Amino acid sequence: MGWVGATAEWFGDPANWQGRRGVPALFVEHMGLTVASLGLACLVALPLAVWLGHIGKGGVLAVQIGNIGRAVPTLAILVILVLAPRPPFGLSVTSALVAFTLFAIPPIITNTYVGMREVDRGAVEAAQGMGMTAWQVLTRVELPLATPLLMTGVRLAAVQLVATVAIAAIAAFGGLGRIVTSGYANRDVGELVAGAIIIAVFALVIEVLMAVLTDRVDPAKRAVRRARARTRQAVAAGSGPTPAGAVTRS
C-alpha cells in the first residue's frame, strides 16, 4: 500500500479523532498557541510601529527588526528557552509563547510602519490645516489609510504562525505538529503525510479568513459598500409602487 492509501487509512481511523491525542484536541492546542502568540505580537508591535510611523522616525529600527526576525530560526529560540535553567522558561508554555511571539512580530511591525509612512502627506497636512490635533490626525486619517498594509502584516503573521507552531511538538508541546513527529518517529508515512495535510489546510483556512477580515475592516472598502447600499436603497425606493390616489402624468 502506497502513501496515498496509508494516508487515507489514517484519516479513516476513528481512533485518530478521539481522546487527548486526537485531531480535535490537538487542533484546539494548536489554535490556542497560535492565537495567544498572535495576540501578544500585536500588543507589542502595533503600538510601536504606529507611533514610529506617526512621528516619521525609527524606520531603520523597523526594517532591522524585520530582517533579524527572518534571520533567526524560531526553533533555535525555542530550544534555548526550553533549556533555560530557571522559570518562567524551561519546559513550559511560556517558552513556546515567547518564541512564537518573537517570530510573529517582524511582519506586523514592518508592514504597519510602511503603511503609516505611505499615507498621503497631503491628507495629513489637510487634516492639520483643519485644526485636528495630533491624536485626531493619527486616529482619523493615518490609521484608517494604513489599515490595509497593517492587516496584511497581521495576516502574514497569522498564516506563518499556523505553520511554525507545529515545531512546538519537537519540544514536547502540544498542537498538530505531534501528528507529524509521531509519524516520523514511528516511520508511519500515512500519519506523517496526514499531519502535513492537516496543517496545510489549517493555514489555507486562516489565510482565507484573514483576507475576509482585512476586507471587512478596510475603511475605504466599507465606505464603498455603504455607498452601494445607499444607492440600492434609493433605487428600490424610487421603483416602489405608486401610492393609492396619486396622480400620474404621461
Short mmCIF file of C-alpha atoms in Angstrom, two decimals:
data_model
loop_
_atom_site.label_atom_id
_atom_site.label_comp_id
_atom_site.label_asym_id
_atom_site.label_seq_id
_atom_site.Cartn_x
_atom_site.Cartn_y
_atom_site.Cartn_z
CA MET A 1 0.00 0.00 0.00
CA GLY A 2 1.41 3.36 -1.05
CA TRP A 3 1.47 6.57 0.92
CA VAL A 4 -1.87 7.67 -0.54
CA GLY A 5 -3.61 4.56 0.75
CA ALA A 6 -1.82 4.80 4.11
CA THR A 7 -2.87 8.43 4.48
CA ALA A 8 -6.49 7.64 3.59
CA GLU A 9 -6.45 4.80 6.11
CA TRP A 10 -5.13 7.12 8.82
CA PHE A 11 -7.86 9.67 8.15
CA GLY A 12 -10.48 6.91 8.24
CA ASP A 13 -9.35 5.50 11.60
CA PRO A 14 -11.78 6.77 14.32
CA ALA A 15 -9.04 6.40 16.95
CA ASN A 16 -7.17 9.34 15.39
CA TRP A 17 -10.13 11.64 16.04
CA GLN A 18 -10.71 10.86 19.71
CA GLY A 19 -9.01 11.47 23.03
CA ARG A 20 -6.17 13.76 24.02
CA ARG A 21 -4.08 12.71 21.03
CA GLY A 22 -6.97 13.02 18.58
CA VAL A 23 -7.09 15.66 15.86
CA PRO A 24 -9.78 17.85 17.56
CA ALA A 25 -7.83 18.07 20.84
CA LEU A 26 -4.55 18.78 19.06
CA PHE A 27 -6.29 21.38 16.88
CA VAL A 28 -7.51 23.22 19.98
CA GLU A 29 -3.98 23.23 21.42
CA HIS A 30 -2.55 24.44 18.11
CA MET A 31 -5.16 27.18 17.76
CA GLY A 32 -4.69 28.31 21.35
CA LEU A 33 -0.93 28.69 20.97
CA THR A 34 -1.35 30.44 17.61
CA VAL A 35 -3.97 32.93 18.81
CA ALA A 36 -2.09 33.70 22.04
CA SER A 37 1.18 34.31 20.20
CA LEU A 38 -0.50 36.47 17.56
CA GLY A 39 -2.32 38.49 20.20
CA LEU A 40 0.88 39.16 22.16
CA ALA A 41 2.74 40.09 18.96
CA CYS A 42 0.01 42.59 18.01
CA LEU A 43 0.02 44.01 21.53
CA VAL A 44 3.76 44.68 21.29
CA ALA A 45 4.28 45.50 17.62
CA LEU A 46 1.22 47.52 16.59
CA PRO A 47 1.53 50.41 19.09
CA LEU A 48 5.28 50.68 18.49
CA ALA A 49 5.01 50.62 14.70
CA VAL A 50 2.06 53.03 14.64
CA TRP A 51 3.91 55.51 16.84
CA LEU A 52 7.16 55.27 14.85
CA GLY A 53 5.23 55.72 11.62
CA HIS A 54 3.32 58.68 13.03
CA ILE A 55 6.42 60.59 14.15
CA GLY A 56 8.32 59.57 11.00
CA LYS A 57 11.29 58.15 12.84
CA GLY A 58 12.65 54.70 13.55
CA GLY A 59 12.38 53.41 10.00
CA VAL A 60 15.78 51.74 10.24
CA LEU A 61 14.73 50.10 13.52
CA ALA A 62 11.53 48.73 12.00
CA VAL A 63 13.33 47.32 8.96
CA GLN A 64 16.14 45.82 11.03
CA ILE A 65 13.69 44.15 13.38
CA GLY A 66 12.04 42.59 10.36
CA ASN A 67 15.37 41.41 8.94
CA ILE A 68 16.59 39.98 12.26
CA GLY A 69 13.29 38.22 12.84
CA ARG A 70 13.54 36.50 9.46
CA ALA A 71 17.17 35.52 10.01
CA VAL A 72 16.92 33.98 13.49
CA PRO A 73 15.45 30.44 13.43
CA THR A 74 12.39 30.11 15.65
CA LEU A 75 13.37 26.55 16.54
CA ALA A 76 16.71 27.78 17.87
CA ILE A 77 15.00 30.34 20.11
CA LEU A 78 12.54 27.71 21.33
CA VAL A 79 15.31 25.25 22.19
CA ILE A 80 17.32 27.93 24.04
CA LEU A 81 14.27 28.94 26.11
CA VAL A 82 13.35 25.31 26.84
CA LEU A 83 16.90 24.65 28.08
CA ALA A 84 16.87 27.78 30.28
CA PRO A 85 17.53 26.65 33.86
CA ARG A 86 15.08 28.93 35.65
CA PRO A 87 11.35 29.68 35.49
CA PRO A 88 9.28 31.01 33.83
CA PHE A 89 11.17 29.34 30.99
CA GLY A 90 12.22 25.74 30.66
CA LEU A 91 9.73 23.12 29.54
CA SER A 92 6.73 25.45 29.91
CA VAL A 93 4.14 27.10 27.70
CA THR A 94 5.86 30.44 28.40
CA SER A 95 8.89 29.33 26.38
CA ALA A 96 6.71 28.48 23.38
CA LEU A 97 4.71 31.71 23.66
CA VAL A 98 7.84 33.88 23.80
CA ALA A 99 9.47 32.09 20.85
CA PHE A 100 6.40 32.30 18.62
CA THR A 101 5.58 35.86 19.65
CA LEU A 102 9.08 36.96 18.64
CA PHE A 103 8.55 35.15 15.34
CA ALA A 104 5.25 36.98 14.67
CA ILE A 105 6.47 40.49 15.50
CA PRO A 106 8.62 41.27 12.39
CA PRO A 107 5.92 41.13 9.65
CA ILE A 108 3.50 43.10 11.83
CA ILE A 109 5.90 45.87 12.78
CA THR A 110 7.39 46.21 9.27
CA ASN A 111 4.08 46.32 7.37
CA THR A 112 2.45 48.64 9.90
CA TYR A 113 5.34 51.09 9.79
CA VAL A 114 5.39 51.09 5.99
CA GLY A 115 1.63 51.55 5.91
CA MET A 116 1.84 54.57 8.20
CA ARG A 117 4.63 56.17 6.20
CA GLU A 118 2.84 55.63 2.88
CA VAL A 119 -0.20 57.63 4.00
CA ASP A 120 -0.73 60.56 1.65
CA ARG A 121 1.06 63.52 3.26
CA GLY A 122 -1.41 65.84 1.58
CA ALA A 123 -4.26 64.27 3.53
CA VAL A 124 -2.29 64.62 6.77
CA GLU A 125 -1.47 68.27 6.09
CA ALA A 126 -5.08 68.99 5.17
CA ALA A 127 -6.23 67.46 8.46
CA GLN A 128 -3.70 69.54 10.37
CA GLY A 129 -4.85 72.65 8.49
CA MET A 130 -8.41 71.94 9.64
CA GLY A 131 -7.21 72.20 13.22
CA MET A 132 -7.10 68.50 14.09
CA THR A 133 -4.91 67.52 17.00
CA ALA A 134 -2.06 65.02 16.57
CA TRP A 135 -4.26 62.31 18.12
CA GLN A 136 -7.13 63.10 15.76
CA VAL A 137 -4.83 63.02 12.73
CA LEU A 138 -3.49 59.66 13.88
CA THR A 139 -6.85 58.01 14.57
CA ARG A 140 -8.99 59.63 11.84
CA VAL A 141 -6.57 59.94 8.95
CA GLU A 142 -3.37 57.93 9.26
CA LEU A 143 -4.65 54.73 10.85
CA PRO A 144 -7.65 54.29 8.50
CA LEU A 145 -5.44 54.81 5.45
CA ALA A 146 -2.75 52.47 6.82
CA THR A 147 -5.23 49.71 7.69
CA PRO A 148 -4.77 47.61 4.51
CA LEU A 149 -0.99 47.21 5.00
CA LEU A 150 -1.39 46.86 8.76
CA MET A 151 -3.81 43.97 8.27
CA THR A 152 -1.51 42.44 5.66
CA GLY A 153 1.19 42.20 8.31
CA VAL A 154 -1.21 40.59 10.79
CA ARG A 155 -2.43 38.15 8.12
CA LEU A 156 1.13 37.13 7.20
CA ALA A 157 1.99 36.61 10.86
CA ALA A 158 -1.14 34.51 11.44
CA VAL A 159 -0.53 32.20 8.46
CA GLN A 160 3.16 31.79 9.25
CA LEU A 161 2.35 31.04 12.89
CA VAL A 162 -0.06 28.25 11.97
CA ALA A 163 2.73 26.52 10.07
CA THR A 164 5.51 27.28 12.55
CA VAL A 165 3.67 26.39 15.76
CA ALA A 166 3.90 22.79 14.54
CA ILE A 167 7.54 22.71 15.66
CA ALA A 168 6.37 23.06 19.27
CA ALA A 169 5.81 19.30 19.22
CA ILE A 170 9.57 18.80 18.92
CA ALA A 171 9.94 20.30 22.40
CA ALA A 172 7.11 18.13 23.82
CA PHE A 173 4.42 20.78 23.49
CA GLY A 174 1.01 20.09 22.01
CA GLY A 175 -0.50 21.00 18.69
CA LEU A 176 -0.93 19.41 15.30
CA GLY A 177 2.83 19.00 14.99
CA ARG A 178 2.50 15.96 17.25
CA ILE A 179 0.96 14.06 14.37
CA VAL A 180 3.99 14.78 12.21
CA THR A 181 6.56 13.96 14.90
CA SER A 182 4.68 10.78 15.84
CA GLY A 183 4.57 9.69 12.21
CA TYR A 184 8.27 10.37 11.79
CA ALA A 185 9.21 8.55 14.99
CA ASN A 186 7.07 5.53 14.12
CA ARG A 187 8.07 5.53 10.45
CA ASP A 188 4.38 5.81 9.64
CA VAL A 189 4.20 7.56 6.26
CA GLY A 190 0.41 7.78 6.38
CA GLU A 191 0.44 9.59 9.73
CA LEU A 192 3.30 11.84 8.63
CA VAL A 193 1.55 12.94 5.44
CA ALA A 194 -1.81 13.27 7.20
CA GLY A 195 -0.29 15.66 9.74
CA ALA A 196 1.27 17.76 6.99
CA ILE A 197 -2.04 17.90 5.11
CA ILE A 198 -4.00 18.96 8.20
CA ILE A 199 -1.53 21.77 8.98
CA ALA A 200 -1.53 22.95 5.36
CA VAL A 201 -5.32 23.01 5.19
CA PHE A 202 -5.46 24.87 8.52
CA ALA A 203 -3.04 27.50 7.16
CA LEU A 204 -5.13 27.93 3.99
CA VAL A 205 -8.32 28.37 6.03
CA ILE A 206 -6.63 31.02 8.18
CA GLU A 207 -5.41 32.76 5.02
CA VAL A 208 -8.96 32.95 3.65
CA LEU A 209 -10.48 34.07 6.96
CA MET A 210 -7.86 36.78 7.44
CA ALA A 211 -8.37 38.00 3.86
CA VAL A 212 -12.11 38.33 4.54
CA LEU A 213 -11.42 40.13 7.83
CA THR A 214 -9.00 42.51 6.08
CA ASP A 215 -11.66 43.32 3.51
CA ARG A 216 -14.23 43.96 6.25
CA VAL A 217 -12.10 46.32 8.33
CA ASP A 218 -10.71 48.33 5.39
CA PRO A 219 -12.33 51.78 5.81
CA ALA A 220 -12.20 52.54 2.07
CA LYS A 221 -13.97 49.31 1.15
CA ARG A 222 -16.50 49.82 3.93
CA ALA A 223 -17.28 53.26 2.53
CA VAL A 224 -17.76 51.79 -0.95
CA ARG A 225 -20.10 49.11 0.42
CA ARG A 226 -22.13 51.73 2.32
CA ALA A 227 -22.39 53.89 -0.79
CA ARG A 228 -23.58 50.94 -2.85
CA ALA A 229 -26.10 50.01 -0.16
CA ARG A 230 -27.50 53.57 -0.13
CA THR A 231 -27.69 53.51 -3.93
CA ARG A 232 -29.62 50.24 -3.90
CA GLN A 233 -31.98 51.58 -1.25
CA ALA A 234 -32.57 54.74 -3.26
CA VAL A 235 -33.24 52.75 -6.42
CA ALA A 236 -35.59 50.43 -4.54
CA ALA A 237 -37.45 53.36 -3.02
CA GLY A 238 -37.74 55.07 -6.40
CA SER A 239 -39.09 51.97 -8.11
CA GLY A 240 -41.68 51.16 -5.45
CA PRO A 241 -45.44 51.04 -6.13
CA THR A 242 -47.26 54.31 -6.74
CA PRO A 243 -49.30 55.30 -3.63
CA ALA A 244 -53.06 54.92 -3.93
CA GLY A 245 -54.77 58.09 -5.12
CA ALA A 246 -51.58 59.55 -6.59
CA VAL A 247 -51.93 61.32 -9.92
CA THR A 248 -49.58 60.15 -12.65
CA ARG A 249 -48.74 62.17 -15.71
CA SER A 250 -47.98 60.74 -19.10
#
